[in-house]
């Protein structure tokens, strides 16, 4: 009969599996014998964890889980042996039906270093765990017991992915859990007005009182500055994420506030995520007008946003990458008279190049037309600086190639005529490529 002393490792693994999961009296007695024999127990634990797939299978079995839980806590050495293998298969074990109970038992018996490792592993796999009912329970527990440094990391991660998490009840329950933590509440206590407002929302949200929520949302959004300060905090971002979608009336109140304060919100990470959530909420109701209106707002404010190095610039690039002709036209018009100015900037030049790439042979010629008009009308010193500039050079070269590719030869001629007197100045410099393109047919 197979046993722990069998020379064949596969035979040992099979025997361990029977001892851990079988309801036969022989194997139940054998399990109890091993529990009482320290040498055999350590050897048994090493064999049990030698095949991680086998351990996961055992934990997924009701009897197997019970016996693993009984082994845990007998000694630090045994805890360490089991802990290391469970950590190596963390997502697989924590998303089992038995994962929540296993996590609780592990945290009850492991030492402080192991608890920190457990919380760090949870953080690394947080988004995966958040999509699973069992995994989400473990995630909530880890966030609760984590130290303040790791709590801060969890809060940052959940804020970053809040628009994604808020798409279903499981994610919303996770956000609500984070909002209920004392750590999260303390984050806003330095601002008395905001802290009191948060406390009002904390009181109303569990009641699902739509009328009271509407009144409070109206109070918050009636002051644009207060609303902006509210959503710029992680606590405010998360709160708005779970409020949106509760009622159509409340959603409209928030949308009006977002529309009014669009430029201030669009240049912040938190504002960007709230807009994504707003779009999703309205589209789920079959209303796609909000998305269209946001794209129009991007166009109207394109120049201001383009000069914002992070989120504002990203909002414009995202809108261009949608390849929607109307949206491209809004942005092209919004940047009129500023193409050369933006071409000297790293982020701005990326937007101009992207816009030029949207030119087609049908109706979407505005970007190239506006760019060429600015080139023709600018002074010679500015044009030379543009051709020699690290970013401007790329834009000027792109303009020539796009005009030629789409057979817009009149525009090519206009640019070449403007550049012709400057060719000697450009040769031997960064503008050599522009001189080469302008001194022969492109």
Short mmCIF file of C-alpha atoms in Angstrom, two decimals:
data_model
loop_
_atom_site.label_atom_id
_atom_site.label_comp_id
_atom_site.label_asym_id
_atom_site.label_seq_id
_atom_site.Cartn_x
_atom_site.Cartn_y
_atom_site.Cartn_z
CA UNK A 1 0.00 0.00 0.00
CA UNK A 2 1.23 3.55 -0.82
CA UNK A 3 2.49 5.61 2.11
CA UNK A 4 4.48 8.68 2.98
CA UNK A 5 7.59 6.51 2.98
CA UNK A 6 7.09 5.28 -0.56
CA UNK A 7 10.17 5.94 -2.75
CA UNK A 8 7.95 6.94 -5.69
CA UNK A 9 7.00 10.66 -5.45
CA UNK A 10 3.85 10.20 -7.51
CA UNK A 11 2.76 7.41 -5.17
CA UNK A 12 3.41 9.67 -2.19
CA UNK A 13 1.31 12.43 -3.76
CA UNK A 14 -1.60 10.07 -4.45
CA UNK A 15 -1.40 8.78 -0.88
CA UNK A 16 -1.40 12.34 0.53
CA UNK A 17 -4.46 13.16 -1.55
CA UNK A 18 -6.34 10.17 -0.12
CA UNK A 19 -5.32 10.97 3.44
CA UNK A 20 -6.53 14.56 3.02
CA UNK A 21 -9.80 13.94 1.18
CA UNK A 22 -11.01 10.38 1.77
CA UNK A 23 -13.89 9.66 4.14
CA UNK A 24 -12.73 6.06 4.60
CA UNK A 25 -11.94 5.30 8.25
CA UNK A 26 -8.44 4.03 7.45
CA UNK A 27 -7.40 7.35 5.93
CA UNK A 28 -9.17 9.38 8.61
CA UNK A 29 -7.24 7.44 11.26
CA UNK A 30 -4.03 7.86 9.32
CA UNK A 31 -4.57 11.63 9.18
CA UNK A 32 -5.09 11.78 12.95
CA UNK A 33 -1.96 9.68 13.51
CA UNK A 34 0.13 12.02 11.37
CA UNK A 35 -1.22 15.07 13.22
CA UNK A 36 0.17 13.67 16.46
CA UNK A 37 3.59 12.70 15.06
CA UNK A 38 5.75 15.82 14.56
CA UNK A 39 8.36 14.14 12.32
CA UNK A 40 5.77 12.49 10.10
CA UNK A 41 3.72 15.70 9.96
CA UNK A 42 6.62 17.79 8.64
CA UNK A 43 7.44 15.15 6.02
CA UNK A 44 3.75 14.92 5.18
CA UNK A 45 3.49 18.73 4.80
CA UNK A 46 6.49 18.75 2.44
CA UNK A 47 4.93 15.98 0.35
CA UNK A 48 1.55 17.71 0.42
CA UNK A 49 3.03 20.91 -1.02
CA UNK A 50 5.43 19.27 -3.49
CA UNK A 51 2.71 19.34 -6.15
CA UNK A 52 0.89 22.68 -6.02
CA UNK A 53 -1.86 21.51 -8.39
CA UNK A 54 -2.57 18.64 -6.03
CA UNK A 55 -2.74 21.06 -3.07
CA UNK A 56 -5.21 23.33 -4.91
CA UNK A 57 -7.36 20.28 -5.67
CA UNK A 58 -7.28 19.24 -2.02
CA UNK A 59 -8.25 22.72 -0.81
CA UNK A 60 -11.19 22.75 -3.22
CA UNK A 61 -12.50 19.58 -1.55
CA UNK A 62 -14.60 20.10 1.59
CA UNK A 63 -12.84 17.40 3.62
CA UNK A 64 -9.47 18.45 2.20
CA UNK A 65 -10.01 22.08 3.25
CA UNK A 66 -11.01 21.01 6.75
CA UNK A 67 -7.83 18.95 7.15
CA UNK A 68 -5.59 21.70 5.75
CA UNK A 69 -7.16 24.10 8.25
CA UNK A 70 -6.42 21.64 11.07
CA UNK A 71 -2.79 21.31 10.02
CA UNK A 72 -2.36 25.09 9.90
CA UNK A 73 -1.44 26.47 13.31
CA UNK A 74 0.25 23.33 14.69
CA UNK A 75 3.74 24.86 14.37
CA UNK A 76 5.53 27.76 12.69
CA UNK A 77 7.48 25.35 10.48
CA UNK A 78 4.32 23.69 9.19
CA UNK A 79 2.65 27.08 8.67
CA UNK A 80 5.62 28.26 6.60
CA UNK A 81 5.62 25.14 4.39
CA UNK A 82 1.93 25.48 3.57
CA UNK A 83 1.99 29.29 3.40
CA UNK A 84 4.71 29.42 0.74
CA UNK A 85 2.88 27.06 -1.62
CA UNK A 86 -0.47 28.79 -1.13
CA UNK A 87 1.20 32.14 -1.91
CA UNK A 88 2.71 30.64 -5.05
CA UNK A 89 -0.81 29.69 -6.19
CA UNK A 90 -2.48 32.74 -4.69
CA UNK A 91 -5.13 33.60 -7.33
CA UNK A 92 -6.02 29.92 -7.81
CA UNK A 93 -6.56 29.28 -4.10
CA UNK A 94 -8.22 32.58 -3.18
CA UNK A 95 -10.85 32.34 -5.93
CA UNK A 96 -11.96 28.88 -4.82
CA UNK A 97 -15.26 28.59 -3.00
CA UNK A 98 -13.15 27.73 0.03
CA UNK A 99 -10.77 30.65 -0.53
CA UNK A 100 -12.39 33.00 1.99
CA UNK A 101 -12.22 30.42 4.82
CA UNK A 102 -8.65 29.48 3.91
CA UNK A 103 -7.57 33.13 3.91
CA UNK A 104 -9.11 33.70 7.34
CA UNK A 105 -7.35 30.66 8.79
CA UNK A 106 -4.01 31.62 7.24
CA UNK A 107 -4.21 35.12 8.67
CA UNK A 108 -5.16 33.74 12.10
CA UNK A 109 -2.05 31.58 12.39
CA UNK A 110 0.67 33.28 10.34
CA UNK A 111 3.25 35.71 11.73
CA UNK A 112 3.44 39.45 11.01
CA UNK A 113 5.86 39.04 8.10
CA UNK A 114 3.62 36.44 6.51
CA UNK A 115 0.60 38.72 6.96
CA UNK A 116 2.47 41.47 5.13
CA UNK A 117 3.36 39.02 2.35
CA UNK A 118 -0.28 37.95 2.15
CA UNK A 119 -1.45 41.57 1.83
CA UNK A 120 1.21 42.34 -0.79
CA UNK A 121 0.19 39.29 -2.82
CA UNK A 122 -3.41 40.42 -2.58
CA UNK A 123 -2.41 43.86 -3.86
CA UNK A 124 -0.56 42.36 -6.85
CA UNK A 125 -3.62 40.32 -7.81
CA UNK A 126 -6.24 42.84 -6.65
CA UNK A 127 -7.97 43.44 -9.98
CA UNK A 128 -8.26 39.71 -10.67
CA UNK A 129 -9.63 39.02 -7.18
CA UNK A 130 -12.05 41.93 -7.47
CA UNK A 131 -13.89 40.21 -10.34
CA UNK A 132 -14.51 37.02 -8.33
CA UNK A 133 -16.97 36.79 -5.43
CA UNK A 134 -14.65 34.69 -3.26
CA UNK A 135 -11.55 36.60 -4.26
CA UNK A 136 -13.26 39.92 -3.54
CA UNK A 137 -13.97 38.81 0.04
CA UNK A 138 -10.28 38.05 0.54
CA UNK A 139 -9.36 41.37 -1.04
CA UNK A 140 -11.60 43.27 1.38
CA UNK A 141 -10.06 41.43 4.34
CA UNK A 142 -6.52 42.20 3.18
CA UNK A 143 -7.32 45.89 2.71
CA UNK A 144 -8.78 46.02 6.22
CA UNK A 145 -5.72 44.50 7.95
CA UNK A 146 -3.03 46.09 5.76
CA UNK A 147 -0.74 48.71 7.27
CA UNK A 148 -1.33 52.35 6.37
CA UNK A 149 1.33 52.37 3.62
CA UNK A 150 -0.27 49.43 1.84
CA UNK A 151 -3.76 50.80 2.53
CA UNK A 152 -2.67 53.91 0.66
CA UNK A 153 -1.52 51.74 -2.27
CA UNK A 154 -4.84 49.87 -2.29
CA UNK A 155 -6.76 53.16 -2.21
CA UNK A 156 -4.69 54.51 -5.11
CA UNK A 157 -5.22 51.34 -7.18
CA UNK A 158 -8.97 51.22 -6.57
CA UNK A 159 -9.28 54.93 -7.38
CA UNK A 160 -7.33 54.35 -10.58
CA UNK A 161 -9.66 51.54 -11.67
CA UNK A 162 -12.87 52.88 -10.11
CA UNK A 163 -14.69 53.41 -13.42
CA UNK A 164 -13.96 49.77 -14.29
CA UNK A 165 -14.88 48.38 -10.85
CA UNK A 166 -18.13 50.35 -10.65
CA UNK A 167 -19.61 48.51 -13.64
CA UNK A 168 -21.02 45.70 -11.47
CA UNK A 169 -22.32 45.10 -7.94
CA UNK A 170 -19.19 43.23 -6.85
CA UNK A 171 -16.91 46.12 -7.72
CA UNK A 172 -19.30 48.63 -6.16
CA UNK A 173 -19.30 46.59 -2.93
CA UNK A 174 -15.48 46.77 -2.92
CA UNK A 175 -15.52 50.55 -3.40
CA UNK A 176 -18.11 50.86 -0.62
CA UNK A 177 -15.90 48.76 1.66
CA UNK A 178 -12.95 51.07 1.03
CA UNK A 179 -15.11 54.14 1.66
CA UNK A 180 -16.21 52.70 5.01
CA UNK A 181 -12.65 52.34 6.30
CA UNK A 182 -11.57 54.79 8.99
CA UNK A 183 -8.35 55.26 7.01
CA UNK A 184 -10.27 56.57 3.99
CA UNK A 185 -12.50 58.81 6.09
CA UNK A 186 -9.54 60.36 7.90
CA UNK A 187 -8.04 61.36 4.54
CA UNK A 188 -10.43 64.33 4.27
CA UNK A 189 -10.72 65.40 7.90
CA UNK A 190 -8.39 68.40 7.44
CA UNK A 191 -11.03 70.12 5.27
CA UNK A 192 -13.99 70.69 7.60
CA UNK A 193 -16.52 71.60 4.90
CA UNK A 194 -15.66 68.60 2.72
CA UNK A 195 -15.49 66.26 5.71
CA UNK A 196 -18.97 67.27 6.83
CA UNK A 197 -20.31 66.81 3.31
CA UNK A 198 -18.77 63.35 3.10
CA UNK A 199 -20.38 62.48 6.41
CA UNK A 200 -23.79 63.42 4.97
CA UNK A 201 -23.23 61.15 1.98
CA UNK A 202 -22.02 58.34 4.29
CA UNK A 203 -25.30 58.61 6.18
CA UNK A 204 -27.56 58.65 3.10
CA UNK A 205 -25.90 56.09 0.81
CA UNK A 206 -26.83 52.95 2.82
CA UNK A 207 -30.50 54.05 2.96
CA UNK A 208 -30.92 54.18 -0.84
CA UNK A 209 -33.18 57.23 -0.29
CA UNK A 210 -33.24 58.69 -3.81
CA UNK A 211 -34.91 61.96 -2.78
CA UNK A 212 -32.35 62.67 -0.05
CA UNK A 213 -29.51 61.66 -2.39
CA UNK A 214 -30.84 64.00 -5.09
CA UNK A 215 -31.01 66.88 -2.62
CA UNK A 216 -27.48 66.25 -1.42
CA UNK A 217 -26.15 65.88 -4.98
CA UNK A 218 -27.80 69.19 -5.89
CA UNK A 219 -26.24 70.83 -2.84
CA UNK A 220 -22.79 69.53 -3.81
CA UNK A 221 -22.98 70.47 -7.49
CA UNK A 222 -24.51 73.92 -6.98
CA UNK A 223 -21.03 75.16 -6.07
CA UNK A 224 -18.62 74.36 -8.93
CA UNK A 225 -15.55 74.97 -6.80
CA UNK A 226 -16.83 72.69 -4.03
CA UNK A 227 -17.72 69.97 -6.53
CA UNK A 228 -14.24 70.12 -8.07
CA UNK A 229 -12.55 69.93 -4.67
CA UNK A 230 -14.83 67.02 -3.73
CA UNK A 231 -14.01 64.87 -6.77
CA UNK A 232 -10.29 65.72 -6.66
CA UNK A 233 -10.04 63.61 -3.49
CA UNK A 234 -9.85 59.83 -3.75
CA UNK A 235 -12.76 59.58 -1.35
CA UNK A 236 -14.86 61.89 -3.49
CA UNK A 237 -13.94 60.09 -6.70
CA UNK A 238 -14.98 56.73 -5.26
CA UNK A 239 -18.18 58.12 -3.79
CA UNK A 240 -19.30 59.66 -7.09
CA UNK A 241 -18.48 56.41 -8.88
CA UNK A 242 -20.96 54.44 -6.77
CA UNK A 243 -23.59 57.20 -6.71
CA UNK A 244 -23.71 57.40 -10.50
CA UNK A 245 -26.20 54.89 -11.83
CA UNK A 246 -28.47 54.89 -8.77
CA UNK A 247 -31.11 57.14 -10.30
CA UNK A 248 -31.57 58.99 -13.58
CA UNK A 249 -32.35 62.26 -11.78
CA UNK A 250 -29.16 62.16 -9.71
CA UNK A 251 -27.11 61.23 -12.79
CA UNK A 252 -28.45 64.27 -14.67
CA UNK A 253 -27.47 66.55 -11.79
CA UNK A 254 -23.91 65.22 -11.87
CA UNK A 255 -23.74 65.40 -15.66
CA UNK A 256 -24.70 69.09 -15.60
CA UNK A 257 -21.96 69.75 -13.04
CA UNK A 258 -19.44 67.84 -15.17
CA UNK A 259 -20.47 69.77 -18.28
CA UNK A 260 -20.15 73.14 -16.53
CA UNK A 261 -16.76 72.34 -15.04
CA UNK A 262 -15.47 70.30 -17.97
CA UNK A 263 -12.11 72.01 -18.49
CA UNK A 264 -11.17 71.81 -14.80
CA UNK A 265 -12.20 68.15 -14.60
CA UNK A 266 -10.67 67.07 -17.91
CA UNK A 267 -7.13 67.94 -16.81
CA UNK A 268 -7.28 65.73 -13.68
CA UNK A 269 -7.02 61.95 -13.41
CA UNK A 270 -10.06 61.81 -11.15
CA UNK A 271 -12.17 63.98 -13.43
CA UNK A 272 -11.26 61.80 -16.40
CA UNK A 273 -12.41 58.66 -14.57
CA UNK A 274 -15.67 60.27 -13.49
CA UNK A 275 -16.39 61.16 -17.11
CA UNK A 276 -15.74 57.58 -18.18
CA UNK A 277 -18.18 56.38 -15.53
CA UNK A 278 -20.76 58.98 -16.60
CA UNK A 279 -20.53 57.87 -20.23
CA UNK A 280 -20.97 54.20 -19.21
CA UNK A 281 -23.99 54.97 -17.00
CA UNK A 282 -25.82 56.94 -19.67
CA UNK A 283 -24.97 54.48 -22.45
CA UNK A 284 -26.39 51.61 -20.39
CA UNK A 285 -29.68 53.50 -20.50
CA UNK A 286 -29.36 53.84 -24.27
CA UNK A 287 -28.34 57.50 -24.13
CA UNK A 288 -25.22 58.07 -26.25
CA UNK A 289 -25.64 61.85 -26.35
CA UNK A 290 -23.42 62.38 -23.31
CA UNK A 291 -20.44 60.82 -25.10
CA UNK A 292 -21.11 62.96 -28.17
CA UNK A 293 -21.35 66.07 -26.01
CA UNK A 294 -18.07 65.28 -24.24
CA UNK A 295 -16.35 64.87 -27.62
CA UNK A 296 -17.78 68.24 -28.65
CA UNK A 297 -16.45 69.77 -25.42
CA UNK A 298 -13.01 68.33 -26.25
CA UNK A 299 -13.17 70.13 -29.60
CA UNK A 300 -14.33 73.44 -28.14
CA UNK A 301 -11.53 73.35 -25.56
CA UNK A 302 -8.92 71.60 -27.69
CA UNK A 303 -6.24 74.31 -27.49
CA UNK A 304 -6.46 74.66 -23.70
CA UNK A 305 -6.45 70.87 -23.22
CA UNK A 306 -3.59 70.35 -25.67
CA UNK A 307 -1.30 72.52 -23.56
CA UNK A 308 -2.02 70.51 -20.41
CA UNK A 309 0.84 67.97 -20.35
CA UNK A 310 -0.96 64.96 -18.91
CA UNK A 311 -4.70 64.38 -18.81
CA UNK A 312 -5.83 67.30 -20.97
CA UNK A 313 -3.47 66.30 -23.74
CA UNK A 314 -4.51 62.66 -23.34
CA UNK A 315 -8.20 63.63 -23.67
CA UNK A 316 -7.54 65.28 -27.05
CA UNK A 317 -5.44 62.35 -28.32
CA UNK A 318 -8.14 59.91 -27.21
CA UNK A 319 -10.80 61.90 -29.06
CA UNK A 320 -8.69 61.99 -32.25
CA UNK A 321 -8.06 58.24 -32.02
CA UNK A 322 -11.80 57.59 -32.17
CA UNK A 323 -11.54 58.51 -35.88
CA UNK A 324 -14.91 60.22 -35.80
CA UNK A 325 -15.06 62.84 -38.61
CA UNK A 326 -17.25 65.22 -36.62
CA UNK A 327 -15.00 64.99 -33.58
CA UNK A 328 -11.89 65.53 -35.72
CA UNK A 329 -13.51 68.59 -37.26
CA UNK A 330 -14.34 70.03 -33.81
CA UNK A 331 -10.73 69.59 -32.70
CA UNK A 332 -9.28 70.92 -35.96
CA UNK A 333 -11.40 74.06 -35.61
CA UNK A 334 -10.60 74.33 -31.90
CA UNK A 335 -6.87 74.45 -32.70
CA UNK A 336 -7.18 76.95 -35.57
CA UNK A 337 -4.43 79.63 -35.41
CA UNK A 338 -2.45 77.53 -32.91
CA UNK A 339 -0.96 74.73 -35.03
CA UNK A 340 2.54 76.21 -35.24
CA UNK A 341 2.52 77.20 -31.57
CA UNK A 342 1.66 73.62 -30.56
CA UNK A 343 4.22 72.19 -33.00
CA UNK A 344 7.05 73.52 -30.85
CA UNK A 345 5.81 71.50 -27.84
CA UNK A 346 6.37 67.79 -27.24
CA UNK A 347 2.76 66.93 -26.39
CA UNK A 348 1.30 69.59 -28.67
CA UNK A 349 3.24 68.36 -31.69
CA UNK A 350 1.90 64.84 -31.11
CA UNK A 351 -1.64 66.20 -31.36
CA UNK A 352 -0.90 68.13 -34.57
CA UNK A 353 0.71 65.06 -36.14
CA UNK A 354 -2.25 62.90 -35.11
CA UNK A 355 -4.67 65.40 -36.62
CA UNK A 356 -2.72 65.50 -39.88
CA UNK A 357 -2.94 61.71 -39.96
CA UNK A 358 -6.75 62.01 -39.93
CA UNK A 359 -6.79 63.83 -43.27
CA UNK A 360 -8.60 61.82 -45.95
CA UNK A 361 -9.53 62.25 -49.60
CA UNK A 362 -13.19 62.99 -48.93
CA UNK A 363 -14.18 65.82 -46.63
CA UNK A 364 -11.74 65.79 -43.73
CA UNK A 365 -9.08 68.23 -44.96
CA UNK A 366 -9.36 70.92 -42.31
CA UNK A 367 -6.19 70.00 -40.34
CA UNK A 368 -3.92 70.22 -43.39
CA UNK A 369 -5.62 73.38 -44.62
CA UNK A 370 -5.25 75.16 -41.28
CA UNK A 371 -1.63 74.03 -40.94
CA UNK A 372 -0.65 75.23 -44.42
CA UNK A 373 -2.36 78.58 -43.90
CA UNK A 374 -0.30 79.11 -40.75
CA UNK A 375 2.92 78.09 -42.53
CA UNK A 376 2.26 80.48 -45.42
CA UNK A 377 1.37 83.36 -43.10
CA UNK A 378 4.13 82.97 -40.52
CA UNK A 379 7.35 85.04 -40.64
CA UNK A 380 10.59 83.56 -41.96
CA UNK A 381 12.31 83.42 -38.56
CA UNK A 382 9.44 81.36 -37.10
CA UNK A 383 9.46 78.99 -40.05
CA UNK A 384 13.22 78.43 -39.80
CA UNK A 385 12.88 77.78 -36.06
CA UNK A 386 10.06 75.34 -36.79
CA UNK A 387 12.12 73.41 -39.35
CA UNK A 388 15.10 73.21 -37.00
CA UNK A 389 13.07 72.37 -33.89
CA UNK A 390 13.06 68.78 -32.60
CA UNK A 391 9.27 68.58 -32.59
CA UNK A 392 8.40 71.17 -35.22
CA UNK A 393 10.60 69.45 -37.78
CA UNK A 394 8.49 66.29 -37.53
CA UNK A 395 5.27 68.25 -37.93
CA UNK A 396 6.56 70.13 -40.98
CA UNK A 397 7.76 66.90 -42.60
CA UNK A 398 4.40 65.23 -41.85
CA UNK A 399 2.56 68.18 -43.40
CA UNK A 400 4.52 67.85 -46.65
CA UNK A 401 4.03 64.10 -46.83
CA UNK A 402 0.30 64.22 -46.07
CA UNK A 403 -0.30 66.93 -48.65
CA UNK A 404 1.62 64.96 -51.27
CA UNK A 405 0.01 61.60 -50.35
CA UNK A 406 -3.49 63.03 -50.84
CA UNK A 407 -2.48 64.81 -54.09
CA UNK A 408 -3.02 68.25 -52.59
CA UNK A 409 -0.36 69.68 -54.87
CA UNK A 410 -1.52 73.27 -54.54
CA UNK A 411 -0.82 73.04 -50.82
CA UNK A 412 2.58 71.44 -51.45
CA UNK A 413 3.44 74.27 -53.83
CA UNK A 414 2.37 76.85 -51.25
CA UNK A 415 4.71 75.34 -48.65
CA UNK A 416 7.63 74.91 -51.07
CA UNK A 417 7.25 78.50 -52.30
CA UNK A 418 7.39 79.72 -48.70
CA UNK A 419 10.44 77.57 -47.89
CA UNK A 420 12.42 78.14 -51.10
CA UNK A 421 14.21 81.33 -49.97
CA UNK A 422 15.22 79.58 -46.74
CA UNK A 423 16.74 76.38 -48.13
CA UNK A 424 20.38 77.46 -47.72
CA UNK A 425 19.69 78.30 -44.08
CA UNK A 426 18.18 74.87 -43.47
CA UNK A 427 20.92 72.81 -45.12
CA UNK A 428 23.47 71.36 -42.71
CA UNK A 429 21.04 71.62 -39.78
CA UNK A 430 18.16 69.63 -38.34
CA UNK A 431 16.11 71.16 -41.15
CA UNK A 432 18.13 69.30 -43.81
CA UNK A 433 15.22 66.90 -44.43
CA UNK A 434 12.84 69.81 -45.00
CA UNK A 435 15.29 71.42 -47.43
CA UNK A 436 15.59 68.11 -49.31
CA UNK A 437 11.81 67.71 -49.55
CA UNK A 438 11.32 71.30 -50.69
CA UNK A 439 14.07 71.40 -53.33
CA UNK A 440 12.56 68.63 -55.46
CA UNK A 441 9.12 67.15 -56.08
CA UNK A 442 7.97 65.64 -52.79
#
